Amino acid sequence: ADKTANLHNARTKVLEAAKAGANLVVLPECFNSPYGTKYFDKYAETLLPSPPSESASPTFHALSKLAKEANVYLVGGSIPERSDTDSKKLYNTSLTFSPSGDLIATHRKVHLFDIDIPGKIKFVESEVLSPGNKITIVDLPEYGKIGIAICYDIRFPELATIAARKGAFLLLYPGAFNLTTGALHWELLARARATDNQVFVGLCSPARDMNADYNAWGHSMVVDPNAHVLQQLDEKEGIVVQELETGKIEETRKGIPLYTQRRFDVYPDVSEGGRFKE
Ligand SMILES: O=C(O)CCC(=O)C(=O)O
């Protein structure tokens, strides 16, 4: 619940990851605030105009400084964001910074987490959040393009497919599944999006805190283009450091050549036709 402590912890962990050789570091969904609709308004920060003032968004400044200090690309999980034009409007937003500390991408969660599984879990993000309306593909000049989306977004294969067809080699999802759907679908969805698109997939979750209102699944992981789970944490706090091997995508696509076998004469290519917003 302590934002300052969360930012401090993020700094310690990002520096640790960088020291272990990471060039791109990802934080979990809602890493600076408890995850729950009753918390978002209290923790929300205003990001525009960019850069925002230190008081409007301490998290923006902490992440920007940290990316520079660690000399990494930093996908800053996500944070509750307050609209600059309508203070009642909130988003679940991911900020990505370059190693020089510049903001290079913003993704507002496109698909809000509204589910009701009787006796298990009910969560209605749309009670307080508004959805984003674009797909986020970021070009990292030294490495290539990555797609960034947030948690529930992973259930919608179109988003992943569009990012992959537009050249992303890696799809990153800061996310916080729960003990019900985490056990059922977290790994399955990571491997499914990797299999569909023959790209790397990374999921980053908060660790599980059984004293919190929301118990996250944890199990951050990296999956390769052939859907092998390269590494997976358990539910406790930790860091995954994983090298993504150049050539793995081509090798996978050569073996199972979905790319040349698609039948756009039978069904449309979702990545074409100007039907999506980048
Ligand atoms: O899709 C799920 O089961 C969980 C999604 C979630 O926790 C989220 O979107 O924050």
Short mmCIF file of C-alpha atoms and ligand atoms in Angstrom, two decimals:
data_model
loop_
_atom_site.label_atom_id
_atom_site.label_comp_id
_atom_site.label_asym_id
_atom_site.label_seq_id
_atom_site.Cartn_x
_atom_site.Cartn_y
_atom_site.Cartn_z
CA ALA A 1 0.00 0.00 0.00
CA ASP A 2 2.98 2.33 0.39
CA LYS A 3 3.73 3.92 -2.97
CA THR A 4 7.11 5.30 -1.94
CA ALA A 5 8.16 1.89 -0.65
CA ASN A 6 6.96 0.28 -3.90
CA LEU A 7 9.01 2.69 -5.99
CA HIS A 8 12.00 2.05 -3.79
CA ASN A 9 11.60 -1.69 -4.10
CA ALA A 10 11.23 -1.41 -7.87
CA ARG A 11 14.50 0.51 -8.01
CA THR A 12 16.35 -2.12 -6.00
CA LYS A 13 15.00 -4.90 -8.21
CA VAL A 14 15.60 -3.16 -11.53
CA LEU A 15 19.19 -2.39 -10.56
CA GLU A 16 19.60 -6.03 -9.53
CA ALA A 17 18.26 -7.20 -12.90
CA ALA A 18 20.52 -4.80 -14.77
CA LYS A 19 23.51 -6.02 -12.80
CA ALA A 20 22.59 -9.55 -13.80
CA GLY A 21 22.86 -8.47 -17.45
CA ALA A 22 19.32 -7.46 -18.40
CA ASN A 23 18.97 -4.85 -21.15
CA LEU A 24 15.19 -4.72 -21.00
CA VAL A 25 13.43 -4.89 -17.65
CA VAL A 26 9.72 -5.35 -16.98
CA LEU A 27 7.81 -4.58 -13.79
CA PRO A 28 4.41 -6.06 -12.84
CA GLU A 29 0.92 -4.70 -13.37
CA CYS A 30 -0.08 -2.05 -10.84
CA PHE A 31 3.33 -2.14 -9.20
CA ASN A 32 3.01 1.15 -7.34
CA SER A 33 -0.44 0.59 -5.85
CA PRO A 34 -2.57 -2.20 -4.40
CA TYR A 35 -4.61 -3.88 -7.13
CA GLY A 36 -8.29 -3.14 -6.55
CA THR A 37 -10.90 -0.76 -7.90
CA LYS A 38 -11.20 1.04 -4.56
CA TYR A 39 -7.52 2.01 -4.67
CA PHE A 40 -7.07 3.36 -8.20
CA ASP A 41 -8.43 6.86 -7.60
CA LYS A 42 -6.21 7.41 -4.57
CA TYR A 43 -3.03 6.22 -6.31
CA ALA A 44 -3.70 7.68 -9.77
CA GLU A 45 -1.15 10.04 -11.35
CA THR A 46 -1.55 12.48 -14.24
CA LEU A 47 0.93 11.92 -17.05
CA LEU A 48 0.13 14.81 -19.36
CA PRO A 49 1.50 17.23 -20.34
CA SER A 50 4.61 15.11 -20.86
CA PRO A 51 6.82 15.20 -18.90
CA PRO A 52 4.41 15.73 -15.99
CA SER A 53 5.49 17.63 -12.90
CA GLU A 54 7.13 15.63 -10.13
CA SER A 55 4.03 16.08 -7.95
CA ALA A 56 1.61 15.04 -10.74
CA SER A 57 3.52 11.82 -11.34
CA PRO A 58 6.27 10.75 -8.96
CA THR A 59 6.21 7.35 -10.68
CA PHE A 60 6.96 8.81 -14.12
CA HIS A 61 10.03 10.53 -12.71
CA ALA A 62 11.15 7.54 -10.64
CA LEU A 63 10.95 5.26 -13.71
CA SER A 64 12.64 7.74 -16.01
CA LYS A 65 15.55 8.19 -13.59
CA LEU A 66 15.76 4.48 -12.97
CA ALA A 67 15.90 3.55 -16.68
CA LYS A 68 18.80 5.96 -17.01
CA GLU A 69 20.56 4.84 -13.85
CA ALA A 70 20.26 1.15 -14.79
CA ASN A 71 20.90 1.89 -18.48
CA VAL A 72 18.01 -0.34 -19.57
CA TYR A 73 14.79 -0.19 -21.49
CA LEU A 74 12.23 -0.19 -18.72
CA VAL A 75 8.65 -1.34 -19.21
CA GLY A 76 7.21 0.11 -16.04
CA GLY A 77 4.53 -2.51 -15.36
CA SER A 78 1.39 -0.47 -15.03
CA ILE A 79 0.02 2.25 -12.79
CA PRO A 80 -3.36 3.88 -12.23
CA GLU A 81 -3.44 6.97 -14.47
CA ARG A 82 -5.76 9.97 -14.17
CA SER A 83 -6.86 11.65 -17.38
CA ASP A 84 -5.49 15.17 -17.77
CA THR A 85 -8.76 16.41 -19.25
CA ASP A 86 -11.32 14.65 -17.06
CA SER A 87 -10.15 14.03 -13.50
CA LYS A 88 -12.81 11.37 -12.99
CA LYS A 89 -11.42 9.27 -15.81
CA LEU A 90 -8.82 6.67 -14.85
CA TYR A 91 -6.79 4.18 -16.87
CA ASN A 92 -4.53 1.22 -16.17
CA THR A 93 -1.40 2.41 -17.95
CA SER A 94 2.06 1.10 -18.77
CA LEU A 95 4.96 3.49 -19.37
CA THR A 96 8.11 2.45 -21.22
CA PHE A 97 11.37 4.38 -20.94
CA SER A 98 14.57 4.21 -22.99
CA PRO A 99 18.00 3.86 -21.37
CA SER A 100 18.36 7.63 -21.65
CA GLY A 101 15.26 8.07 -19.49
CA ASP A 102 12.91 9.20 -22.26
CA LEU A 103 9.32 8.02 -22.35
CA ILE A 104 9.01 5.99 -25.58
CA ALA A 105 5.61 4.31 -25.19
CA THR A 106 2.36 4.43 -23.26
CA HIS A 107 -0.14 1.59 -23.26
CA ARG A 108 -3.54 1.99 -21.65
CA LYS A 109 -5.10 -1.41 -20.94
CA VAL A 110 -7.45 -1.99 -23.85
CA HIS A 111 -9.57 -4.82 -22.43
CA LEU A 112 -10.81 -4.16 -18.93
CA PHE A 113 -10.88 -7.01 -16.46
CA ASP A 114 -14.59 -7.57 -15.84
CA ILE A 115 -15.31 -11.13 -14.78
CA ASP A 116 -17.69 -12.90 -12.40
CA ILE A 117 -17.04 -16.55 -11.60
CA PRO A 118 -19.58 -17.37 -8.86
CA GLY A 119 -18.01 -18.38 -5.58
CA LYS A 120 -14.52 -17.66 -6.90
CA ILE A 121 -13.82 -14.17 -8.15
CA LYS A 122 -15.68 -11.09 -9.22
CA PHE A 123 -13.73 -8.11 -10.47
CA VAL A 124 -15.14 -5.16 -12.40
CA GLU A 125 -12.39 -2.81 -13.53
CA SER A 126 -14.85 -0.90 -15.68
CA GLU A 127 -16.56 0.38 -12.50
CA VAL A 128 -13.72 2.86 -12.24
CA LEU A 129 -11.44 2.52 -15.27
CA SER A 130 -11.77 3.55 -18.89
CA PRO A 131 -10.19 1.46 -21.63
CA GLY A 132 -7.33 2.46 -23.89
CA ASN A 133 -7.96 2.42 -27.62
CA LYS A 134 -4.73 1.49 -29.36
CA ILE A 135 -2.24 -1.30 -29.90
CA THR A 136 1.24 -0.61 -28.56
CA ILE A 137 4.26 -1.61 -30.59
CA VAL A 138 7.61 -0.13 -29.59
CA ASP A 139 10.76 -0.09 -31.64
CA LEU A 140 13.91 -0.68 -29.60
CA PRO A 141 16.58 0.28 -32.13
CA GLU A 142 19.22 -2.21 -30.93
CA TYR A 143 16.84 -5.16 -30.67
CA GLY A 144 13.71 -4.74 -32.76
CA LYS A 145 10.03 -4.28 -32.07
CA ILE A 146 8.12 -5.43 -29.02
CA GLY A 147 4.39 -5.46 -28.30
CA ILE A 148 3.17 -4.28 -24.90
CA ALA A 149 -0.24 -4.97 -23.41
CA ILE A 150 -1.62 -5.49 -19.92
CA CYS A 151 -2.95 -8.60 -18.20
CA TYR A 152 -6.53 -9.26 -19.43
CA ASP A 153 -5.37 -8.02 -22.87
CA ILE A 154 -3.58 -11.38 -23.24
CA ARG A 155 -6.96 -13.12 -23.61
CA PHE A 156 -7.53 -11.34 -26.91
CA PRO A 157 -5.37 -12.98 -29.56
CA GLU A 158 -5.98 -10.26 -32.15
CA LEU A 159 -3.85 -7.78 -30.25
CA ALA A 160 -0.93 -10.20 -30.09
CA THR A 161 -1.30 -11.25 -33.70
CA ILE A 162 -1.35 -7.71 -34.97
CA ALA A 163 1.78 -6.84 -32.99
CA ALA A 164 3.55 -9.98 -34.22
CA ARG A 165 2.56 -9.42 -37.85
CA LYS A 166 3.79 -5.87 -37.56
CA GLY A 167 7.18 -7.31 -36.65
CA ALA A 168 7.27 -7.67 -32.85
CA PHE A 169 9.68 -10.42 -31.73
CA LEU A 170 8.48 -10.24 -28.12
CA LEU A 171 5.09 -9.66 -26.49
CA LEU A 172 5.22 -8.35 -22.94
CA TYR A 173 2.32 -8.45 -20.54
CA PRO A 174 2.63 -6.98 -17.07
CA GLY A 175 -0.24 -8.83 -15.41
CA ALA A 176 -1.77 -9.86 -12.11
CA PHE A 177 -3.87 -12.98 -12.54
CA ASN A 178 -5.52 -14.44 -9.44
CA LEU A 179 -5.59 -17.82 -7.73
CA THR A 180 -8.56 -19.02 -9.82
CA THR A 181 -7.71 -17.95 -13.36
CA GLY A 182 -3.98 -17.95 -12.71
CA ALA A 183 -3.98 -21.67 -12.04
CA LEU A 184 -6.18 -22.27 -15.10
CA HIS A 185 -4.96 -19.89 -17.74
CA TRP A 186 -1.79 -17.89 -16.98
CA GLU A 187 0.76 -20.29 -18.44
CA LEU A 188 -1.71 -21.54 -21.05
CA LEU A 189 -2.25 -18.03 -22.41
CA ALA A 190 1.46 -17.21 -22.47
CA ARG A 191 2.16 -20.38 -24.39
CA ALA A 192 -0.87 -19.89 -26.62
CA ARG A 193 0.16 -16.39 -27.69
CA ALA A 194 3.70 -17.69 -28.30
CA THR A 195 2.39 -20.63 -30.35
CA ASP A 196 -0.07 -18.54 -32.37
CA ASN A 197 2.53 -16.02 -33.33
CA GLN A 198 5.85 -17.84 -33.00
CA VAL A 199 7.35 -15.06 -30.91
CA PHE A 200 8.75 -14.73 -27.38
CA VAL A 201 6.24 -13.91 -24.63
CA GLY A 202 7.04 -12.44 -21.21
CA LEU A 203 4.58 -12.16 -18.33
CA CYS A 204 5.41 -10.20 -15.20
CA SER A 205 3.20 -10.52 -12.10
CA PRO A 206 3.37 -9.06 -8.62
CA ALA A 207 4.38 -11.63 -6.03
CA ARG A 208 1.56 -13.13 -3.96
CA ASP A 209 0.62 -11.36 -0.75
CA MET A 210 -2.02 -13.29 1.18
CA ASN A 211 -2.57 -10.26 3.44
CA ALA A 212 -3.60 -8.09 0.48
CA ASP A 213 -7.21 -7.77 -0.79
CA TYR A 214 -6.15 -9.23 -4.12
CA ASN A 215 -3.96 -12.33 -4.16
CA ALA A 216 -1.90 -12.32 -7.33
CA TRP A 217 -0.92 -15.56 -8.99
CA GLY A 218 2.74 -14.63 -9.38
CA HIS A 219 4.63 -17.03 -11.68
CA SER A 220 6.31 -14.47 -13.92
CA MET A 221 7.66 -16.29 -16.94
CA VAL A 222 9.35 -16.18 -20.30
CA VAL A 223 8.18 -18.43 -23.13
CA ASP A 224 10.02 -19.02 -26.39
CA PRO A 225 8.54 -18.95 -29.93
CA ASN A 226 8.01 -22.70 -29.78
CA ALA A 227 6.03 -22.33 -26.53
CA HIS A 228 8.72 -23.74 -24.26
CA VAL A 229 8.60 -22.13 -20.84
CA LEU A 230 12.20 -20.95 -20.59
CA GLN A 231 11.82 -19.81 -16.99
CA GLN A 232 9.01 -19.42 -14.50
CA LEU A 233 9.09 -18.05 -10.97
CA ASP A 234 6.90 -19.38 -8.19
CA GLU A 235 4.52 -17.08 -6.28
CA LYS A 236 7.25 -15.35 -4.29
CA GLU A 237 9.17 -12.22 -5.17
CA GLY A 238 11.97 -12.84 -7.62
CA ILE A 239 13.62 -11.92 -10.89
CA VAL A 240 13.71 -13.82 -14.16
CA VAL A 241 16.76 -13.02 -16.26
CA GLN A 242 16.52 -14.62 -19.66
CA GLU A 243 18.48 -14.18 -22.85
CA LEU A 244 16.27 -14.29 -25.94
CA GLU A 245 18.22 -16.21 -28.52
CA THR A 246 18.48 -14.60 -31.93
CA GLY A 247 17.37 -17.03 -34.63
CA LYS A 248 14.83 -18.87 -32.47
CA ILE A 249 11.90 -17.22 -34.22
CA GLU A 250 13.21 -18.06 -37.69
CA GLU A 251 14.03 -21.61 -36.61
CA THR A 252 10.51 -22.10 -35.23
CA ARG A 253 8.85 -20.57 -38.29
CA LYS A 254 11.01 -22.68 -40.63
CA GLY A 255 9.94 -25.86 -38.87
CA ILE A 256 6.24 -24.95 -38.69
CA PRO A 257 5.74 -22.43 -41.52
CA LEU A 258 2.46 -20.85 -40.45
CA TYR A 259 3.62 -17.62 -41.99
CA THR A 260 3.39 -18.92 -45.55
CA GLN A 261 0.37 -21.11 -44.93
CA ARG A 262 -2.21 -18.57 -43.84
CA ARG A 263 -5.38 -18.41 -45.92
CA PHE A 264 -6.28 -14.77 -46.18
CA ASP A 265 -8.53 -15.79 -49.09
CA VAL A 266 -10.66 -17.67 -46.51
CA TYR A 267 -10.47 -15.22 -43.56
CA PRO A 268 -9.21 -11.66 -43.21
CA ASP A 269 -5.75 -10.63 -41.97
CA VAL A 270 -6.50 -8.72 -38.77
CA SER A 271 -3.27 -6.77 -39.13
CA GLU A 272 -4.25 -5.28 -42.48
CA GLY A 273 -6.88 -2.95 -43.80
CA GLY A 274 -6.44 -0.04 -41.45
CA ARG A 275 -8.90 -1.57 -39.01
CA PHE A 276 -6.76 -1.08 -35.97
CA LYS A 277 -5.14 1.87 -34.25
CA GLU A 278 -1.47 1.96 -33.38
O1 LIG B 1 -7.81 -12.64 -17.19
C1 LIG B 1 -7.71 -12.96 -16.01
O2 LIG B 1 -8.10 -14.05 -15.59
C2 LIG B 1 -7.09 -12.04 -15.01
C3 LIG B 1 -6.93 -10.67 -15.56
C4 LIG B 1 -6.44 -9.69 -14.56
O3 LIG B 1 -6.18 -10.00 -13.44
C5 LIG B 1 -6.25 -8.31 -14.99
O4 LIG B 1 -6.59 -7.96 -16.11
O5 LIG B 1 -5.73 -7.54 -14.19
#
